[in-house]
Coordinates of C-alpha atoms and ligand atoms in Angstrom, one line a residue:
X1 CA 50.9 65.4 164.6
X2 CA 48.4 67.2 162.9
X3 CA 48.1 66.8 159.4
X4 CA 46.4 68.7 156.5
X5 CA 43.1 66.8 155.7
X6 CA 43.1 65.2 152.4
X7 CA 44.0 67.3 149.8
X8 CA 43.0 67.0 146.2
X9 CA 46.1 67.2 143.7
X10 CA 44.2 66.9 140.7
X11 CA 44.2 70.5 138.9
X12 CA 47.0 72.5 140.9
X13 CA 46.9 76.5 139.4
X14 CA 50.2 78.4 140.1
X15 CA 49.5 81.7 139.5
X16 CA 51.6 84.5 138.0
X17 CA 50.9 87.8 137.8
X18 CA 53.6 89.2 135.3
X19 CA 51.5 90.9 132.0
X20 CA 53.0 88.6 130.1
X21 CA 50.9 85.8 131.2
X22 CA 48.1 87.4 133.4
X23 CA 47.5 90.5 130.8
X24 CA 45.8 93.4 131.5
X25 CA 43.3 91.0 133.4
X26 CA 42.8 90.5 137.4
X27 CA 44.2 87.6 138.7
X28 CA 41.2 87.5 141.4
X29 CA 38.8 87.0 138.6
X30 CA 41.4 84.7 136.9
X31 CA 41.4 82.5 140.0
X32 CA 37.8 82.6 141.0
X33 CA 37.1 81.2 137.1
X34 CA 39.8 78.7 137.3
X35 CA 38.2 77.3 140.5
X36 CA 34.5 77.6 138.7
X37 CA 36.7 75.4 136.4
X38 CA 37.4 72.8 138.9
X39 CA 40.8 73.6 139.7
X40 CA 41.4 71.8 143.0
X41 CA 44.6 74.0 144.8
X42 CA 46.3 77.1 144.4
X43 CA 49.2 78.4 144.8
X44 CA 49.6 81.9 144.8
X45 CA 53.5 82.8 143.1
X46 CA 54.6 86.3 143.2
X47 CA 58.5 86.2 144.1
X48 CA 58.9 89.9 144.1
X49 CA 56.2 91.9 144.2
X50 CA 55.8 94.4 147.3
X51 CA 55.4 92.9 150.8
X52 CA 51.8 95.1 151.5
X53 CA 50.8 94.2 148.3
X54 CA 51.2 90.7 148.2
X55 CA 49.4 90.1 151.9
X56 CA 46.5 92.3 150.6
X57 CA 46.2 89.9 146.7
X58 CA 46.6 86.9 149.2
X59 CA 44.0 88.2 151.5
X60 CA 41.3 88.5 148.6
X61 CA 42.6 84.8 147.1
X62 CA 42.0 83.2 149.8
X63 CA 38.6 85.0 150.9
X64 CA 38.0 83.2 146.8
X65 CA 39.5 80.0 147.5
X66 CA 37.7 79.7 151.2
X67 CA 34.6 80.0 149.3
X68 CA 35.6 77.0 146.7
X69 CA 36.4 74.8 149.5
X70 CA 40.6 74.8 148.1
X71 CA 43.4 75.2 150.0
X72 CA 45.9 78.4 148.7
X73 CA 49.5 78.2 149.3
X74 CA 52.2 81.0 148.8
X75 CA 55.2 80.4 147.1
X76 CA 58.7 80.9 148.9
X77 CA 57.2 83.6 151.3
X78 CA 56.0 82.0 154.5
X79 CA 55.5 85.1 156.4
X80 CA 53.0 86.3 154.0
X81 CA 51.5 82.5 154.4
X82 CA 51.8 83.0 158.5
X83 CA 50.2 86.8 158.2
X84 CA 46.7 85.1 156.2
X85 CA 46.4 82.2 157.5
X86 CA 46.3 80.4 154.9
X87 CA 46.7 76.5 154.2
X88 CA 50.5 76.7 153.3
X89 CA 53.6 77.3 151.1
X90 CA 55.4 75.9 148.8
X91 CA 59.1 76.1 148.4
X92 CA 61.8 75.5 146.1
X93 CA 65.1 74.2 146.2
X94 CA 67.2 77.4 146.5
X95 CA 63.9 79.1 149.0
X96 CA 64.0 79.0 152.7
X97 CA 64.6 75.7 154.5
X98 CA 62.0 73.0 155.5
X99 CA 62.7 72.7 159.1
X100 CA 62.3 77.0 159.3
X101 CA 59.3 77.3 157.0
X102 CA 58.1 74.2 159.4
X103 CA 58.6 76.1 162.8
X104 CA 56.7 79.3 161.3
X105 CA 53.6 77.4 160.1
X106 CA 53.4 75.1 163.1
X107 CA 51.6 71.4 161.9
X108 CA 48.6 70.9 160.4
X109 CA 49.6 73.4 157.6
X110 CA 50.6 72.2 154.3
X111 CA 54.5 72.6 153.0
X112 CA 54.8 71.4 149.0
X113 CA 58.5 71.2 148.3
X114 CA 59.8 71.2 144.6
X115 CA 61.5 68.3 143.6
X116 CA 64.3 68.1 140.1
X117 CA 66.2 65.0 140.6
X118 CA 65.8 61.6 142.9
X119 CA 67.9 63.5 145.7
X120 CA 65.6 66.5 145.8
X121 CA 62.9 64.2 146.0
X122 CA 64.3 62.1 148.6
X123 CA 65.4 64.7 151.0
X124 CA 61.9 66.4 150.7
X125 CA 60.4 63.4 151.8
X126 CA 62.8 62.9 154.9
X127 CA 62.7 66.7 155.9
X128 CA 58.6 66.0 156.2
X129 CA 57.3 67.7 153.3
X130 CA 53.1 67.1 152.1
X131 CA 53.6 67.0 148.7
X132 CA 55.9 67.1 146.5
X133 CA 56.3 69.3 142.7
X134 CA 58.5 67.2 140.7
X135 CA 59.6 69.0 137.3
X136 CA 60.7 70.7 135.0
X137 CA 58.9 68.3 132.7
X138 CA 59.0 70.5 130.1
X139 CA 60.9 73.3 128.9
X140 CA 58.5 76.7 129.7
X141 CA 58.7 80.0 128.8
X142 CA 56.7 80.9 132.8
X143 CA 60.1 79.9 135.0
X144 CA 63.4 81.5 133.5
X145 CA 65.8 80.1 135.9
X146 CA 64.4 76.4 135.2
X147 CA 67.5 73.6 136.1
X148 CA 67.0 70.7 134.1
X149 CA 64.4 69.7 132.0
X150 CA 63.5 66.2 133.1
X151 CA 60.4 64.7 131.1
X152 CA 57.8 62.5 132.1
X153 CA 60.5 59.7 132.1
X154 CA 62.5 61.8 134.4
X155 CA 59.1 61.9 136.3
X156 CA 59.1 58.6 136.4
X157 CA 62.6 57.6 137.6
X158 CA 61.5 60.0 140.8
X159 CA 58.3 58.1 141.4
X160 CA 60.0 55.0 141.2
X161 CA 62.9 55.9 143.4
X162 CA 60.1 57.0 146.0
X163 CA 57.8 54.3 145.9
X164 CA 61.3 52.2 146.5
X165 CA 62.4 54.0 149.5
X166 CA 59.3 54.0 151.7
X167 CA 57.6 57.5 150.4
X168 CA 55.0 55.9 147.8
X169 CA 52.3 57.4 149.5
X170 CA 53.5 61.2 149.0
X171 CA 51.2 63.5 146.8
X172 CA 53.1 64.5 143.8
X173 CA 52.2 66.7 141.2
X174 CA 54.2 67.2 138.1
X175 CA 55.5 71.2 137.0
X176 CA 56.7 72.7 133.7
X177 CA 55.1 73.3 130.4
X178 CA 52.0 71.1 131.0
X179 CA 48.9 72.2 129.1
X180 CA 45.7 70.5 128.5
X181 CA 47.2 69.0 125.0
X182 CA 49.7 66.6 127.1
X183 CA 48.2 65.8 130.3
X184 CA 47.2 63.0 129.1
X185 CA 50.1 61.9 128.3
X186 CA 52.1 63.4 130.9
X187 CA 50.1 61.4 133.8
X188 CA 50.4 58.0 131.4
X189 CA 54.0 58.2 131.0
X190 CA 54.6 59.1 134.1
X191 CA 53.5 56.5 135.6
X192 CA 56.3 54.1 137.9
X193 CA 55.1 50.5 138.8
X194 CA 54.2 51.5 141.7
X195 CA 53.2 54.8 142.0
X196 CA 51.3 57.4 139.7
X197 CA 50.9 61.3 139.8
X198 CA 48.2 62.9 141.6
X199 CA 48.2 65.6 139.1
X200 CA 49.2 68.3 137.3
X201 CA 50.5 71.9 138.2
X202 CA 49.9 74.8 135.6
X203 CA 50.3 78.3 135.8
X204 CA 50.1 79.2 131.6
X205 CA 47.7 76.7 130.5
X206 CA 45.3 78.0 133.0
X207 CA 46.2 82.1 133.5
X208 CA 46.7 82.9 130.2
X209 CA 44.1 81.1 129.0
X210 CA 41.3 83.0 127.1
X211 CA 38.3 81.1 129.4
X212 CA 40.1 80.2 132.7
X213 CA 37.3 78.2 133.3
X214 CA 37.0 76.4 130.3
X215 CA 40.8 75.2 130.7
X216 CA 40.8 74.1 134.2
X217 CA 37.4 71.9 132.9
X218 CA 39.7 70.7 130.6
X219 CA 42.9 69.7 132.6
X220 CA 40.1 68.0 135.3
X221 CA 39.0 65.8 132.7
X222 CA 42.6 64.8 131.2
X223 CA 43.6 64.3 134.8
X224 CA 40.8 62.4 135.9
X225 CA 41.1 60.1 132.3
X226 CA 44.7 59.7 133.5
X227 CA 43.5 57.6 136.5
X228 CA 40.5 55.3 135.1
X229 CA 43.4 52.6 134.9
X230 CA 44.3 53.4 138.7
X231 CA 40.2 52.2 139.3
X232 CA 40.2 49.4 137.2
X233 CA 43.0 47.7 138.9
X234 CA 42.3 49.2 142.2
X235 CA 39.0 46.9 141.2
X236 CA 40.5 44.1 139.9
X237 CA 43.5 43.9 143.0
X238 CA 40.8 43.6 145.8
X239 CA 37.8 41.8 144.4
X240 CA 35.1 44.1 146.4
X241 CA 31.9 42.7 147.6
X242 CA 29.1 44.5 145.2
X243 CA 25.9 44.0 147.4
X244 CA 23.3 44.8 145.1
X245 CA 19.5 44.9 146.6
X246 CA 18.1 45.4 143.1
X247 CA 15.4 44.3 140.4
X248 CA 14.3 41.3 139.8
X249 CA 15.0 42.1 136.0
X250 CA 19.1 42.7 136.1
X251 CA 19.6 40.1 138.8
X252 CA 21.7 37.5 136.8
X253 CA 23.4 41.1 134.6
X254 CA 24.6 42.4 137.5
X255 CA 26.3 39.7 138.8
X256 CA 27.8 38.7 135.8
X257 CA 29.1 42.7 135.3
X258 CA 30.7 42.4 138.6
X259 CA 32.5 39.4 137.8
X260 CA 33.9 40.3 134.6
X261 CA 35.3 43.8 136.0
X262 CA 36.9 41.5 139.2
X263 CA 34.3 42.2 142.1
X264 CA 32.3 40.0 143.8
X265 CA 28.9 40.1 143.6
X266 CA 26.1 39.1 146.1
X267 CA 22.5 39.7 145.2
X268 CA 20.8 40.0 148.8
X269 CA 17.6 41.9 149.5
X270 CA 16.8 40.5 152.7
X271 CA 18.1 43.2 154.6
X272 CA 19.0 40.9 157.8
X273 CA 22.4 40.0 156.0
X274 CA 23.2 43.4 155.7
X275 CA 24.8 44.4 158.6
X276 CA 27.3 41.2 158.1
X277 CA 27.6 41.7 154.6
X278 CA 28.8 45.7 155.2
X279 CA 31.4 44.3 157.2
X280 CA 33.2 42.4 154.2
X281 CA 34.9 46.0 152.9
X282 CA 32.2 46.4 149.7
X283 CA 29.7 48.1 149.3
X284 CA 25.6 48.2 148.9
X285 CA 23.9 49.4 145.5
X286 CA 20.0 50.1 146.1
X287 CA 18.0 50.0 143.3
X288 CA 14.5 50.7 143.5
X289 CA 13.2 49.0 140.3
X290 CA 10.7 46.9 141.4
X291 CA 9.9 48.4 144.7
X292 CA 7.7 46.8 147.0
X293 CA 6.7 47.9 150.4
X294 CA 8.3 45.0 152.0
X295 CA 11.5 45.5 150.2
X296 CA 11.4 49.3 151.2
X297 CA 11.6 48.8 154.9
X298 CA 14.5 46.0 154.0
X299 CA 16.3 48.9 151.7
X300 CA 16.5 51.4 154.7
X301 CA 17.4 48.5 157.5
X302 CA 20.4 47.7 154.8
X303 CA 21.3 51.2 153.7
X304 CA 21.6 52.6 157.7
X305 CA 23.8 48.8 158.2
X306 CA 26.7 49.9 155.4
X307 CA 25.9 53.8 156.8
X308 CA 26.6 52.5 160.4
X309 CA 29.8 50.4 159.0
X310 CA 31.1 53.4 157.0
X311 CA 30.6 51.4 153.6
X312 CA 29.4 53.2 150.6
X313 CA 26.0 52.8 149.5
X314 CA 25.1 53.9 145.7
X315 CA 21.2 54.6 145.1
X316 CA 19.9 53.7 141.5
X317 CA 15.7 55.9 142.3
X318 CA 14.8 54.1 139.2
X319 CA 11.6 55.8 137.9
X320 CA 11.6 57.3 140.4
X321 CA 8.9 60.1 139.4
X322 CA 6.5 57.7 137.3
X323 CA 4.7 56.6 140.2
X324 CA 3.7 58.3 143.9
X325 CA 5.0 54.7 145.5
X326 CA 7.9 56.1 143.8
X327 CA 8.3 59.2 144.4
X328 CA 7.6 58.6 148.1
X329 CA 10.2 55.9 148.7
X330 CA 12.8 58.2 147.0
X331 CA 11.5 60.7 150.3
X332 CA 11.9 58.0 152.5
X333 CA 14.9 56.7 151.5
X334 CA 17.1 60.4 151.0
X335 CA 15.7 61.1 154.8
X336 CA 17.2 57.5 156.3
X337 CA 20.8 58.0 155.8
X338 CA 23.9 59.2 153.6
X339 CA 24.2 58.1 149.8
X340 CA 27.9 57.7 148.6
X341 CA 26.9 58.1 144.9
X342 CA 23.3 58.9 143.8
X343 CA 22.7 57.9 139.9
X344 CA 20.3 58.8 138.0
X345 CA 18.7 59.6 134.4
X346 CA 17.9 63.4 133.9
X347 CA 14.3 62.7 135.1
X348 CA 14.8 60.6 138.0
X349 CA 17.0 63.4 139.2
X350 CA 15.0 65.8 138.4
X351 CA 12.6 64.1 140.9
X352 CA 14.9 63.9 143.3
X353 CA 15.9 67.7 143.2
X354 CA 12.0 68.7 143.8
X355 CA 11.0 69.4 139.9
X356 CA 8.1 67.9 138.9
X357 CA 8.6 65.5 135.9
X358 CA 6.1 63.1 133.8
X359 CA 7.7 60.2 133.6
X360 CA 6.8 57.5 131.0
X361 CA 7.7 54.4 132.1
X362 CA 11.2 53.7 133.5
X363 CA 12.7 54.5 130.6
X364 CA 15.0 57.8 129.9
X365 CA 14.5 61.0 127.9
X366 CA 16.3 64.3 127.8
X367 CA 15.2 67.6 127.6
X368 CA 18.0 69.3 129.3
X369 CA 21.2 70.9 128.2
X370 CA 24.4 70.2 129.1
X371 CA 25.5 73.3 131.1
X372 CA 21.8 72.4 132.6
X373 CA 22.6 68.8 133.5
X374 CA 26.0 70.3 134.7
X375 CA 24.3 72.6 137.8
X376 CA 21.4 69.7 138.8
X377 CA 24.1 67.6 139.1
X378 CA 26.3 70.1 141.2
X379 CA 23.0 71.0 143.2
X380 CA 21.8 67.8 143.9
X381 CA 25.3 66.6 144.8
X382 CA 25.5 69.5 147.4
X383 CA 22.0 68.8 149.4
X384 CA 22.6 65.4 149.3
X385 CA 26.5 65.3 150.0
X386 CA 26.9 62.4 147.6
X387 CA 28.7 62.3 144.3
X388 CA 26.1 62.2 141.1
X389 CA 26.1 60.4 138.4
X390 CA 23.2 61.8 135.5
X391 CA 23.2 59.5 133.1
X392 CA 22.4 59.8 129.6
X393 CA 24.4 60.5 125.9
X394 CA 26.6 62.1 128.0
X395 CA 27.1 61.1 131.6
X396 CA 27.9 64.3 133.7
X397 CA 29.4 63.3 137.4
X398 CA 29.6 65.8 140.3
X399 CA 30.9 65.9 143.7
X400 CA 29.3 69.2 144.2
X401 CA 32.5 71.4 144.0
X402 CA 33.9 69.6 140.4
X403 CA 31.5 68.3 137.7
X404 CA 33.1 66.1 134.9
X405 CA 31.6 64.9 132.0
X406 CA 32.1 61.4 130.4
X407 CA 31.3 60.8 126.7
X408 CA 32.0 57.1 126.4
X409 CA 29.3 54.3 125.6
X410 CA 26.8 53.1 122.8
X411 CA 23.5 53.1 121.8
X412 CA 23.2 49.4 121.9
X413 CA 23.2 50.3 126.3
X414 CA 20.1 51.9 125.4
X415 CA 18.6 48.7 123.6
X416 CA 19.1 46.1 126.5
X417 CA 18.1 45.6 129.6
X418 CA 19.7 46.6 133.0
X419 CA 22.5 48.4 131.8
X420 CA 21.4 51.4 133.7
X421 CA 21.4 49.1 136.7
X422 CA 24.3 47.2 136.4
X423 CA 26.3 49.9 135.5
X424 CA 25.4 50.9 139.3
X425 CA 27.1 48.1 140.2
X426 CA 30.1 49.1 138.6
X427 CA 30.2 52.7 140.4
X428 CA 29.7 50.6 143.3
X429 CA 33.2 48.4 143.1
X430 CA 34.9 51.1 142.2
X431 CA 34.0 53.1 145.2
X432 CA 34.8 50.5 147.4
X433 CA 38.1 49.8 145.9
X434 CA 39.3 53.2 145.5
X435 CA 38.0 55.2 148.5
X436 CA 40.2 58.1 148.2
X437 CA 38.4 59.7 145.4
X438 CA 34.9 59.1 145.0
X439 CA 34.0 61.2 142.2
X440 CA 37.0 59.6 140.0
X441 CA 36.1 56.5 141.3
X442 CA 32.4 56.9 139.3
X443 CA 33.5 58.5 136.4
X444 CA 36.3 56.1 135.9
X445 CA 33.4 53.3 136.4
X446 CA 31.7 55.1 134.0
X447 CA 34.2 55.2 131.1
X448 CA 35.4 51.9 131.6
X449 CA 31.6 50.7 130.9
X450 CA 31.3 52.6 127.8
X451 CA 33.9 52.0 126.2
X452 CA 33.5 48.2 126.4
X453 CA 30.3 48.9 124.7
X454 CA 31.9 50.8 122.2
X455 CA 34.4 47.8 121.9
X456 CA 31.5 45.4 122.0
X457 CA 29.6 47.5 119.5
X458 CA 32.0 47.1 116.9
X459 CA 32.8 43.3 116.7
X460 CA 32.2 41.3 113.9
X461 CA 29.8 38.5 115.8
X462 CA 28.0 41.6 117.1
X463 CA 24.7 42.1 115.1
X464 CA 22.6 43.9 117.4
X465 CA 21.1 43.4 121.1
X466 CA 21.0 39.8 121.3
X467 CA 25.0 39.4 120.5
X468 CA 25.7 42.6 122.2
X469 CA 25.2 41.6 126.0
X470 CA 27.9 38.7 126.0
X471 CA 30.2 41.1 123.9
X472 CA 29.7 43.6 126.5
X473 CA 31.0 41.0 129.1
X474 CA 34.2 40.2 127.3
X475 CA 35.2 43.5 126.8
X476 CA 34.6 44.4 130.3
X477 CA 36.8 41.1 131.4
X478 CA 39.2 42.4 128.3
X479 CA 39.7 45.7 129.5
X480 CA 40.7 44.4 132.8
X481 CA 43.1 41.6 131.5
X482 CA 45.1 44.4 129.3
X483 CA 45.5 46.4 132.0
X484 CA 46.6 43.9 134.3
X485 CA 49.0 43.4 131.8
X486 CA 50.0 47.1 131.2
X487 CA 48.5 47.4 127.7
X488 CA 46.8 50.6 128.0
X489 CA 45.3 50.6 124.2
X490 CA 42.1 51.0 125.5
X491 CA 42.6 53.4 127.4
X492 CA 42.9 56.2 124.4
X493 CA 39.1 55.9 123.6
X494 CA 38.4 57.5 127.1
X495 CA 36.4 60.5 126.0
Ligands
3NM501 N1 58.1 75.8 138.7 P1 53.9 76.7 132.9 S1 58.4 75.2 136.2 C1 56.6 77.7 138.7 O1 60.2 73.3 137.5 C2 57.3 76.7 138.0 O2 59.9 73.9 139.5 C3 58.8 75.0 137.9 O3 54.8 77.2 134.1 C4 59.7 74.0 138.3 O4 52.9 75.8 133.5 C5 57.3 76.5 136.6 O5 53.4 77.9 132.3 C6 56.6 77.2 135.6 O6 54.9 76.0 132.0 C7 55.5 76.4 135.0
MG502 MG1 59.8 77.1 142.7

């Protein structure tokens, strides 16, 4: 059977186009911002407007969401969604059955199915639906004919009932007064023991928003907040083998990082043990900080090993434009294989993209704005295929079609060494223990390393750099024993 290729729940935009919500405004432009936004499926919901009408709006939407890379469902009407060709439909309780809407899309095309009680849920699953919209959370002024109004506890109840009858790996996504306010909370108290929402689906909080854009930015970030727990355990569970080839300066770091987040580290340059090594299920960090041109030629032989074993490898082009040995291993190395994440300060990006920069040592300094840092980290991420991570006061992430933005950590990083590098290390067990979403995966590494420096920063014993580095460690190990044990606390400094 041919299935849908993955599909990202995160940010899913219902639309309505009733003046109410949309206003005097288009809902082409309204979309087309949205996805600017990062909104990562829509579903295009007119119940009644005129059949010509609605082929021709779902034409256009999906000629805008072809061009974002998104799938666009319609809602209820599956001829219209058989006429454009688009990705799917979703469908409600009292809309047409599964098995019919099934035999007029054929497989491979997407069927959501909404979902009120544990029954709804359960039958949707059996009939062979994709994903599932589970709600009404919250009472809305969008839906007038809403059932019952369910909560995230009601939310949760569904989850659980799924996970316990075989169907914990269905997408769900949660519908019903959501807005960027209680996302947050929304996802957290959602969450079943064993399974957690994908995301969230909007239609107010994103089409009658003043700046489409701006609010779908938003959700993305609550969303992808929602699920740094989901990477810390996903890290903690399966122990992933970091394989750093890195500096002779944030050897010892490193390792120590890894092991206080719960993967295993192994610090190999010698490039022979790679192709074994990229068989263990981890993952390879390069980092070029004392580059050499022996160790070079052993950082490609070990970078095409994990490419050839599918394993992710994360690049660390440290200084990369201070010095023409570095700049032209940076060549060398984007030309021999695929990068899973590429991270970098603003400079060594820079460098990277093709702008010439004066470096000044390896160390970092900014010149860039955010909405600046924002598109190199989009652009690079789409040459390169890779997700991005620039680093700086405020780390911005892309994986070329959504660019978040993390605003956790300290200054004491800045005033030790290797945290640049070791916090490579971290991206790289998290992409190797939660494959599915790579971009997530990094910017939940990302949060989770600064805010135990904002933990460390803050404790008594801590007096500056020197009693700042073993701080740093605990709180890394702390942050993964509370959450382990289902105290989230930390988890509300995620910024
Ligand atoms: N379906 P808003 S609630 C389209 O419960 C829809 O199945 C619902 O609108 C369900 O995000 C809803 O503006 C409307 O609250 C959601
Ligand atoms: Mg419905």
């Amino acid at each position: 059977m041919v299935k849908p290729a993955a599909v990202d729940y995160s940010v899913y935009l219902v639309t309505d186009s009733t003046p109410a919500i949309l206003g005097d405004r288009d809902l082409c432009d309204v979309v087309e911002a949205s996805l600017r936004g990062g909104v990562t499926i829509v579903q295009y919901r007119d119940k009644h407007g005129e059949r010509d009408t609605v082929v021709q709006t779902a034409r256009k939407l999906h000629e805008i969401t072809r061009r974002h890379g998104v799938p666009l469902l319609i809602n209820d009407r599956v001829d219209v969604a058989v006429e454009v060709g688009c990705e799917g439909v979703h469908i409600g309780q009292d809309d047409i059955e599964y098995s019919k809407a099934r035999e007029m899309l054929g497989e491979g095309k997407i069927i959501g199915v909404s979902a009120g009680s544990i029954d709804e849920a359960l039958r949707a699953c059996a009939a062979g639906a994709d994903y599932l919209g589970i709600g009404t959370v919250f009472a809305t002024a969008t839906k007038k004919d809403t059932k019952s109004i369910i909560g995230p506890q009601g939310v949760s109840t569904i989850l659980s009932a799924l996970a316990a009858n075989g169907h914990g790996g269905i997408p769900t996504v949660c519908i019903g007064g959501v807005n960027a306010s209680n996302t947050r909370q929304v996802m957290a108290q959602s969450v079943s023991p064993h399974k957690t929402l994908d995301g969230v689906a909007v239609v107010s909080a994103i089409v009658a928003a003043q700046d489409p854009a701006a609010a779908a930015r938003d959700l993305l970030g609550k969303v992808v907040a929602a699920k740094v727990p989901d990477v810390v355990q996903a890290v903690a569970r399966k122990g992933p083998l970091s394989h750093n080839m890195t500096n002779l300066v944030v050897q010892n770091f490193a390792a120590n990082v890894a092991l206080s987040i719960g993967a295993s580290p192994i610090m190999s340059n010698y490039a022979e043990e790679a192709a074994d090594l990229a068989k263990l299920g981890g993952a390879l960090v390069i980092n070029m900080g004392t580059v050499t041109p022996e160790g070079l030629k052993n950082y490609v032989q070990a970078f095409q090993a994990y490419n050839a074993a599918g394993r992710p490898v994360v690049f660390d082009p440290v200084g990369a434009g201070a010095t023409a040995v570095r700049r032209s291993a940076v060549k060398t190395l984007l030309s021999a294989g695929k990068f899973t994440v590429i991270k970098g300060n603003e400079g060594e990006l820079q460098t990277l993209h093709g702008v010439s920069v004066t470096q000044h040592g390896v160390d970092s300094a900014s010149t860039l704005t955010l909405p600046q840092k924002a598109q190199l980290a989009r652009s690079l991420s789409r040459v390169h295929g890779a997700v991005v991570l620039l680093t700086g006061a405020v780390d911005v992430l892309s994986d070329g079609r959504r660019t978040l933005r993390v605003d956790n950590g300290h200054e004491l990083l800045g005033m030790i060494t290797g945290t640049g590098c070791t916090l490579g290390t971290t991206v790289s067990a998290a992409v190797a223990a939660y494959p599915g979403d790579k971009l997530v995966a990094a910017a939940a590494a990302t949060a989770m390393f600064g805010v135990a420096a904002e933990m460390a920063a803050v404790r008594t014993e801590v007096r500056g750099p020197g009693t700042f580095v073993p701080a740093f460690l605990d709180e890394l190990y702390a942050i993964r024993k509370a959450t382990a044990a289902g105290d989230m606390r930390w988890l509300t400094m995620v910024k």
